[in-house]
Amino acid sequence: MRSTFIRLPLLATAIAVALTASASAAPDDPVTEFSLASDGHRPQAIVAGPDGNLWVTEVLKKKILRVTPKGEVTEFPVPGKDVGVLQGIAAGPDGNLWFTSREENAIRRVTPKGEFNGTFVIPSKAAKPTPVTTGSWPRGIAAGPDGNLWFAEMAGNKIGRITPKGEITEFAVPTADSQPYGVAFDKKG
């Protein structure tokens, strides 16, 4: 089964707008699909990058995908022996792309050229470890208005903040077992 990537006109703009909740695509906009470079993909998250391309986490093949406005797809295999499920992705204030790596219990960084230049291990582990879940299971990640990136730790029951330098601070969610999955910001931050 061949995977496809769906695009609306001006998708980079549409996604950026959707992320900021300031507008939405018109219901009659046509949908364009682009085939991914190889079979067996499962795209997970998408973000408009600082380079005008779309960036996608790919769960099964452990890759980051770059999709140009013309639909050209470039695959970047994520290096590392413990790479597993790649979840959220965000454009950082430093011009890089940041993504969550569940099995590594880490936040990773990649340049718009596809160069992986940082792995930042999350200090916390799962609040209730299981044979499957020992790490904090980082999920969604978003750039905050404070110049940092914020991420959800589903199994750690925390929200984390990572600076562009890679410094991590964690904040416990007051509701036990809430399993935060994503983070978002409104106009007030």
PDB file of C-alpha atoms in Angstrom:
ATOM      1  CA  MET A   1       0.000   0.000   0.000  1.00  0.00           C
ATOM      2  CA  ARG A   2       1.470   3.316  -1.059  1.00  0.00           C
ATOM      3  CA  SER A   3       1.110   6.243   1.354  1.00  0.00           C
ATOM      4  CA  THR A   4       0.144   9.666   0.127  1.00  0.00           C
ATOM      5  CA  PHE A   5       0.571  13.117   1.508  1.00  0.00           C
ATOM      6  CA  ILE A   6      -2.381  15.504   1.186  1.00  0.00           C
ATOM      7  CA  ARG A   7      -1.923  19.205   0.435  1.00  0.00           C
ATOM      8  CA  LEU A   8      -4.321  22.134   0.212  1.00  0.00           C
ATOM      9  CA  PRO A   9      -3.384  25.171  -1.888  1.00  0.00           C
ATOM     10  CA  LEU A  10      -0.832  27.224  -0.027  1.00  0.00           C
ATOM     11  CA  LEU A  11      -0.534  24.413   2.516  1.00  0.00           C
ATOM     12  CA  ALA A  12       2.411  25.918   4.365  1.00  0.00           C
ATOM     13  CA  THR A  13       0.339  29.036   4.968  1.00  0.00           C
ATOM     14  CA  ALA A  14      -2.762  27.007   5.822  1.00  0.00           C
ATOM     15  CA  ILE A  15      -0.905  24.954   8.408  1.00  0.00           C
ATOM     16  CA  ALA A  16       0.766  27.975   9.950  1.00  0.00           C
ATOM     17  CA  VAL A  17      -2.609  29.678  10.127  1.00  0.00           C
ATOM     18  CA  ALA A  18      -4.252  26.579  11.588  1.00  0.00           C
ATOM     19  CA  LEU A  19      -1.540  26.334  14.235  1.00  0.00           C
ATOM     20  CA  THR A  20      -2.101  29.909  15.305  1.00  0.00           C
ATOM     21  CA  ALA A  21      -5.905  29.502  15.092  1.00  0.00           C
ATOM     22  CA  SER A  22      -6.245  32.814  13.287  1.00  0.00           C
ATOM     23  CA  ALA A  23      -7.996  31.466  10.151  1.00  0.00           C
ATOM     24  CA  SER A  24      -8.855  28.262   8.292  1.00  0.00           C
ATOM     25  CA  ALA A  25      -8.852  26.862   4.762  1.00  0.00           C
ATOM     26  CA  ALA A  26     -11.986  27.412   2.714  1.00  0.00           C
ATOM     27  CA  PRO A  27     -14.262  24.352   2.450  1.00  0.00           C
ATOM     28  CA  ASP A  28     -14.136  24.393  -1.367  1.00  0.00           C
ATOM     29  CA  ASP A  29     -10.310  24.450  -1.640  1.00  0.00           C
ATOM     30  CA  PRO A  30      -9.173  21.519  -3.779  1.00  0.00           C
ATOM     31  CA  VAL A  31      -7.120  18.757  -2.197  1.00  0.00           C
ATOM     32  CA  THR A  32      -3.887  17.649  -3.842  1.00  0.00           C
ATOM     33  CA  GLU A  33      -2.226  14.375  -2.878  1.00  0.00           C
ATOM     34  CA  PHE A  34       1.473  13.630  -3.215  1.00  0.00           C
ATOM     35  CA  SER A  35       2.840  10.102  -3.105  1.00  0.00           C
ATOM     36  CA  LEU A  36       5.549   9.540  -0.556  1.00  0.00           C
ATOM     37  CA  ALA A  37       8.922   8.326  -1.761  1.00  0.00           C
ATOM     38  CA  SER A  38       8.443   4.692  -0.735  1.00  0.00           C
ATOM     39  CA  ASP A  39       5.774   2.298   0.500  1.00  0.00           C
ATOM     40  CA  GLY A  40       4.884   1.582   4.121  1.00  0.00           C
ATOM     41  CA  HIS A  41       4.906   5.069   5.628  1.00  0.00           C
ATOM     42  CA  ARG A  42       2.782   6.295   8.521  1.00  0.00           C
ATOM     43  CA  PRO A  43       3.122  10.080   8.772  1.00  0.00           C
ATOM     44  CA  GLN A  44       2.422  11.302  12.303  1.00  0.00           C
ATOM     45  CA  ALA A  45       2.790  15.083  12.674  1.00  0.00           C
ATOM     46  CA  ILE A  46       3.369  17.992  10.314  1.00  0.00           C
ATOM     47  CA  VAL A  47       4.614  21.561  10.589  1.00  0.00           C
ATOM     48  CA  ALA A  48       5.449  24.423   8.258  1.00  0.00           C
ATOM     49  CA  GLY A  49       9.209  24.885   8.434  1.00  0.00           C
ATOM     50  CA  PRO A  50      11.256  28.083   8.411  1.00  0.00           C
ATOM     51  CA  ASP A  51      12.420  27.168   4.886  1.00  0.00           C
ATOM     52  CA  GLY A  52       8.927  27.241   3.330  1.00  0.00           C
ATOM     53  CA  ASN A  53       8.656  23.443   3.233  1.00  0.00           C
ATOM     54  CA  LEU A  54       6.516  21.088   5.252  1.00  0.00           C
ATOM     55  CA  TRP A  55       8.201  18.744   7.714  1.00  0.00           C
ATOM     56  CA  VAL A  56       6.681  15.448   8.813  1.00  0.00           C
ATOM     57  CA  THR A  57       7.524  12.841  11.441  1.00  0.00           C
ATOM     58  CA  GLU A  58       7.289   9.312  10.066  1.00  0.00           C
ATOM     59  CA  VAL A  59       6.517   6.647  12.657  1.00  0.00           C
ATOM     60  CA  LEU A  60       7.299   3.301  11.018  1.00  0.00           C
ATOM     61  CA  LYS A  61      10.430   4.084   9.021  1.00  0.00           C
ATOM     62  CA  LYS A  62      11.925   6.383  11.672  1.00  0.00           C
ATOM     63  CA  LYS A  63      12.465   9.291   9.314  1.00  0.00           C
ATOM     64  CA  ILE A  64      11.824  12.985   9.063  1.00  0.00           C
ATOM     65  CA  LEU A  65      10.281  13.942   5.726  1.00  0.00           C
ATOM     66  CA  ARG A  66      10.632  17.275   3.951  1.00  0.00           C
ATOM     67  CA  VAL A  67       7.847  18.078   1.459  1.00  0.00           C
ATOM     68  CA  THR A  68       8.301  21.025  -0.879  1.00  0.00           C
ATOM     69  CA  PRO A  69       5.337  23.094  -2.107  1.00  0.00           C
ATOM     70  CA  LYS A  70       5.703  21.193  -5.420  1.00  0.00           C
ATOM     71  CA  GLY A  71       5.340  17.865  -3.634  1.00  0.00           C
ATOM     72  CA  GLU A  72       8.974  16.760  -3.776  1.00  0.00           C
ATOM     73  CA  VAL A  73       9.641  14.503  -0.798  1.00  0.00           C
ATOM     74  CA  THR A  74      13.065  14.019   0.778  1.00  0.00           C
ATOM     75  CA  GLU A  75      13.523  11.401   3.506  1.00  0.00           C
ATOM     76  CA  PHE A  76      16.026  11.885   6.322  1.00  0.00           C
ATOM     77  CA  PRO A  77      16.624   8.698   8.375  1.00  0.00           C
ATOM     78  CA  VAL A  78      16.961   9.614  12.046  1.00  0.00           C
ATOM     79  CA  PRO A  79      20.327   8.341  13.327  1.00  0.00           C
ATOM     80  CA  GLY A  80      20.636   6.367  16.550  1.00  0.00           C
ATOM     81  CA  LYS A  81      20.251   2.783  17.685  1.00  0.00           C
ATOM     82  CA  ASP A  82      17.352   3.502  20.078  1.00  0.00           C
ATOM     83  CA  VAL A  83      15.206   5.573  17.694  1.00  0.00           C
ATOM     84  CA  GLY A  84      11.609   4.375  17.784  1.00  0.00           C
ATOM     85  CA  VAL A  85       8.323   6.187  17.409  1.00  0.00           C
ATOM     86  CA  LEU A  86       8.719   9.785  16.267  1.00  0.00           C
ATOM     87  CA  GLN A  87       5.774  11.897  17.352  1.00  0.00           C
ATOM     88  CA  GLY A  88       5.461  15.686  17.322  1.00  0.00           C
ATOM     89  CA  ILE A  89       7.439  18.225  15.313  1.00  0.00           C
ATOM     90  CA  ALA A  90       7.748  22.005  15.593  1.00  0.00           C
ATOM     91  CA  ALA A  91       9.646  24.830  13.926  1.00  0.00           C
ATOM     92  CA  GLY A  92      11.912  26.340  16.558  1.00  0.00           C
ATOM     93  CA  PRO A  93      12.813  29.979  17.118  1.00  0.00           C
ATOM     94  CA  ASP A  94      16.407  29.077  16.194  1.00  0.00           C
ATOM     95  CA  GLY A  95      15.511  28.104  12.598  1.00  0.00           C
ATOM     96  CA  ASN A  96      15.739  24.352  13.281  1.00  0.00           C
ATOM     97  CA  LEU A  97      13.029  21.700  13.448  1.00  0.00           C
ATOM     98  CA  TRP A  98      12.494  19.984  16.797  1.00  0.00           C
ATOM     99  CA  PHE A  99      10.764  16.631  17.238  1.00  0.00           C
ATOM    100  CA  THR A 100       9.971  14.108  19.950  1.00  0.00           C
ATOM    101  CA  SER A 101      11.542  10.650  20.002  1.00  0.00           C
ATOM    102  CA  ARG A 102       9.579   8.345  22.299  1.00  0.00           C
ATOM    103  CA  GLU A 103      11.920   5.372  22.801  1.00  0.00           C
ATOM    104  CA  GLU A 104      14.948   7.613  23.239  1.00  0.00           C
ATOM    105  CA  ASN A 105      12.941   9.636  25.777  1.00  0.00           C
ATOM    106  CA  ALA A 106      14.355  12.673  24.047  1.00  0.00           C
ATOM    107  CA  ILE A 107      13.791  15.815  22.059  1.00  0.00           C
ATOM    108  CA  ARG A 108      15.762  15.833  18.802  1.00  0.00           C
ATOM    109  CA  ARG A 109      16.831  18.694  16.534  1.00  0.00           C
ATOM    110  CA  VAL A 110      17.367  18.770  12.753  1.00  0.00           C
ATOM    111  CA  THR A 111      18.363  21.644  10.477  1.00  0.00           C
ATOM    112  CA  PRO A 112      16.346  22.584   7.361  1.00  0.00           C
ATOM    113  CA  LYS A 113      19.194  20.929   5.402  1.00  0.00           C
ATOM    114  CA  GLY A 114      18.387  17.610   7.101  1.00  0.00           C
ATOM    115  CA  GLU A 115      21.395  17.570   9.429  1.00  0.00           C
ATOM    116  CA  PHE A 116      20.645  16.085  12.861  1.00  0.00           C
ATOM    117  CA  ASN A 117      22.452  18.248  15.385  1.00  0.00           C
ATOM    118  CA  GLY A 118      21.081  17.537  18.827  1.00  0.00           C
ATOM    119  CA  THR A 119      19.595  14.845  21.048  1.00  0.00           C
ATOM    120  CA  PHE A 120      18.367  16.102  24.415  1.00  0.00           C
ATOM    121  CA  VAL A 121      17.402  13.384  26.885  1.00  0.00           C
ATOM    122  CA  ILE A 122      14.388  14.099  29.078  1.00  0.00           C
ATOM    123  CA  PRO A 123      15.271  13.598  32.764  1.00  0.00           C
ATOM    124  CA  SER A 124      11.940  12.065  33.820  1.00  0.00           C
ATOM    125  CA  LYS A 125      10.749   8.542  33.274  1.00  0.00           C
ATOM    126  CA  ALA A 126       7.215   7.135  33.260  1.00  0.00           C
ATOM    127  CA  ALA A 127       5.113   7.935  36.328  1.00  0.00           C
ATOM    128  CA  LYS A 128       3.902   4.304  36.203  1.00  0.00           C
ATOM    129  CA  PRO A 129       6.508   2.253  34.326  1.00  0.00           C
ATOM    130  CA  THR A 130       5.375  -0.796  32.376  1.00  0.00           C
ATOM    131  CA  PRO A 131       7.290  -3.276  30.201  1.00  0.00           C
ATOM    132  CA  VAL A 132       6.387  -1.069  27.216  1.00  0.00           C
ATOM    133  CA  THR A 133       6.639   2.355  28.824  1.00  0.00           C
ATOM    134  CA  THR A 134       9.705   3.220  30.873  1.00  0.00           C
ATOM    135  CA  GLY A 135      10.350   6.708  29.478  1.00  0.00           C
ATOM    136  CA  SER A 136       8.146   9.781  29.803  1.00  0.00           C
ATOM    137  CA  TRP A 137       6.759   9.228  26.243  1.00  0.00           C
ATOM    138  CA  PRO A 138       7.209  12.690  24.749  1.00  0.00           C
ATOM    139  CA  ARG A 139       4.389  13.434  22.293  1.00  0.00           C
ATOM    140  CA  GLY A 140       3.359  16.824  20.927  1.00  0.00           C
ATOM    141  CA  ILE A 141       5.769  19.756  20.770  1.00  0.00           C
ATOM    142  CA  ALA A 142       5.122  23.424  19.952  1.00  0.00           C
ATOM    143  CA  ALA A 143       7.112  26.639  19.798  1.00  0.00           C
ATOM    144  CA  GLY A 144       6.062  28.988  22.564  1.00  0.00           C
ATOM    145  CA  PRO A 145       5.815  32.766  22.566  1.00  0.00           C
ATOM    146  CA  ASP A 146       8.663  32.838  25.102  1.00  0.00           C
ATOM    147  CA  GLY A 147      11.254  31.673  22.534  1.00  0.00           C
ATOM    148  CA  ASN A 148      11.331  28.099  23.858  1.00  0.00           C
ATOM    149  CA  LEU A 149       9.675  24.866  22.783  1.00  0.00           C
ATOM    150  CA  TRP A 150       7.131  23.097  24.959  1.00  0.00           C
ATOM    151  CA  PHE A 151       6.272  19.395  24.859  1.00  0.00           C
ATOM    152  CA  ALA A 152       3.902  16.917  26.484  1.00  0.00           C
ATOM    153  CA  GLU A 153       5.201  13.923  28.442  1.00  0.00           C
ATOM    154  CA  MET A 154       2.313  11.465  28.258  1.00  0.00           C
ATOM    155  CA  ALA A 155       3.677   8.753  30.581  1.00  0.00           C
ATOM    156  CA  GLY A 156       5.615  11.228  32.723  1.00  0.00           C
ATOM    157  CA  ASN A 157       2.471  13.286  33.402  1.00  0.00           C
ATOM    158  CA  LYS A 158       4.428  16.478  32.807  1.00  0.00           C
ATOM    159  CA  ILE A 159       4.807  19.377  30.424  1.00  0.00           C
ATOM    160  CA  GLY A 160       8.389  20.101  29.455  1.00  0.00           C
ATOM    161  CA  ARG A 161      10.151  23.200  28.203  1.00  0.00           C
ATOM    162  CA  ILE A 162      13.330  23.063  26.138  1.00  0.00           C
ATOM    163  CA  THR A 163      15.398  26.115  25.289  1.00  0.00           C
ATOM    164  CA  PRO A 164      17.085  26.500  21.889  1.00  0.00           C
ATOM    165  CA  LYS A 165      20.306  25.539  23.727  1.00  0.00           C
ATOM    166  CA  GLY A 166      18.743  22.221  24.780  1.00  0.00           C
ATOM    167  CA  GLU A 167      18.122  22.953  28.460  1.00  0.00           C
ATOM    168  CA  ILE A 168      15.063  21.061  29.727  1.00  0.00           C
ATOM    169  CA  THR A 169      12.751  22.079  32.582  1.00  0.00           C
ATOM    170  CA  GLU A 170       9.758  19.934  33.523  1.00  0.00           C
ATOM    171  CA  PHE A 171       6.477  20.880  35.150  1.00  0.00           C
ATOM    172  CA  ALA A 172       4.256  18.287  36.813  1.00  0.00           C
ATOM    173  CA  VAL A 173       0.617  18.238  35.724  1.00  0.00           C
ATOM    174  CA  PRO A 174      -1.446  18.589  38.925  1.00  0.00           C
ATOM    175  CA  THR A 175      -4.066  16.024  37.868  1.00  0.00           C
ATOM    176  CA  ALA A 176      -2.729  12.509  38.431  1.00  0.00           C
ATOM    177  CA  ASP A 177      -2.694  10.238  35.381  1.00  0.00           C
ATOM    178  CA  SER A 178      -3.823  13.008  33.010  1.00  0.00           C
ATOM    179  CA  GLN A 179      -1.453  11.760  30.273  1.00  0.00           C
ATOM    180  CA  PRO A 180      -0.891  15.041  28.382  1.00  0.00           C
ATOM    181  CA  TYR A 181      -0.619  14.451  24.638  1.00  0.00           C
ATOM    182  CA  GLY A 182      -0.026  17.871  23.097  1.00  0.00           C
ATOM    183  CA  VAL A 183       0.578  21.525  23.810  1.00  0.00           C
ATOM    184  CA  ALA A 184      -0.810  24.651  22.149  1.00  0.00           C
ATOM    185  CA  PHE A 185      -0.767  28.375  22.755  1.00  0.00           C
ATOM    186  CA  ASP A 186      -3.427  31.037  22.345  1.00  0.00           C
ATOM    187  CA  LYS A 187      -2.767  34.671  21.437  1.00  0.00           C
ATOM    188  CA  LYS A 188      -1.889  35.434  25.060  1.00  0.00           C
ATOM    189  CA  GLY A 189       0.658  32.610  25.254  1.00  0.00           C
TER     190      GLY A 189
END
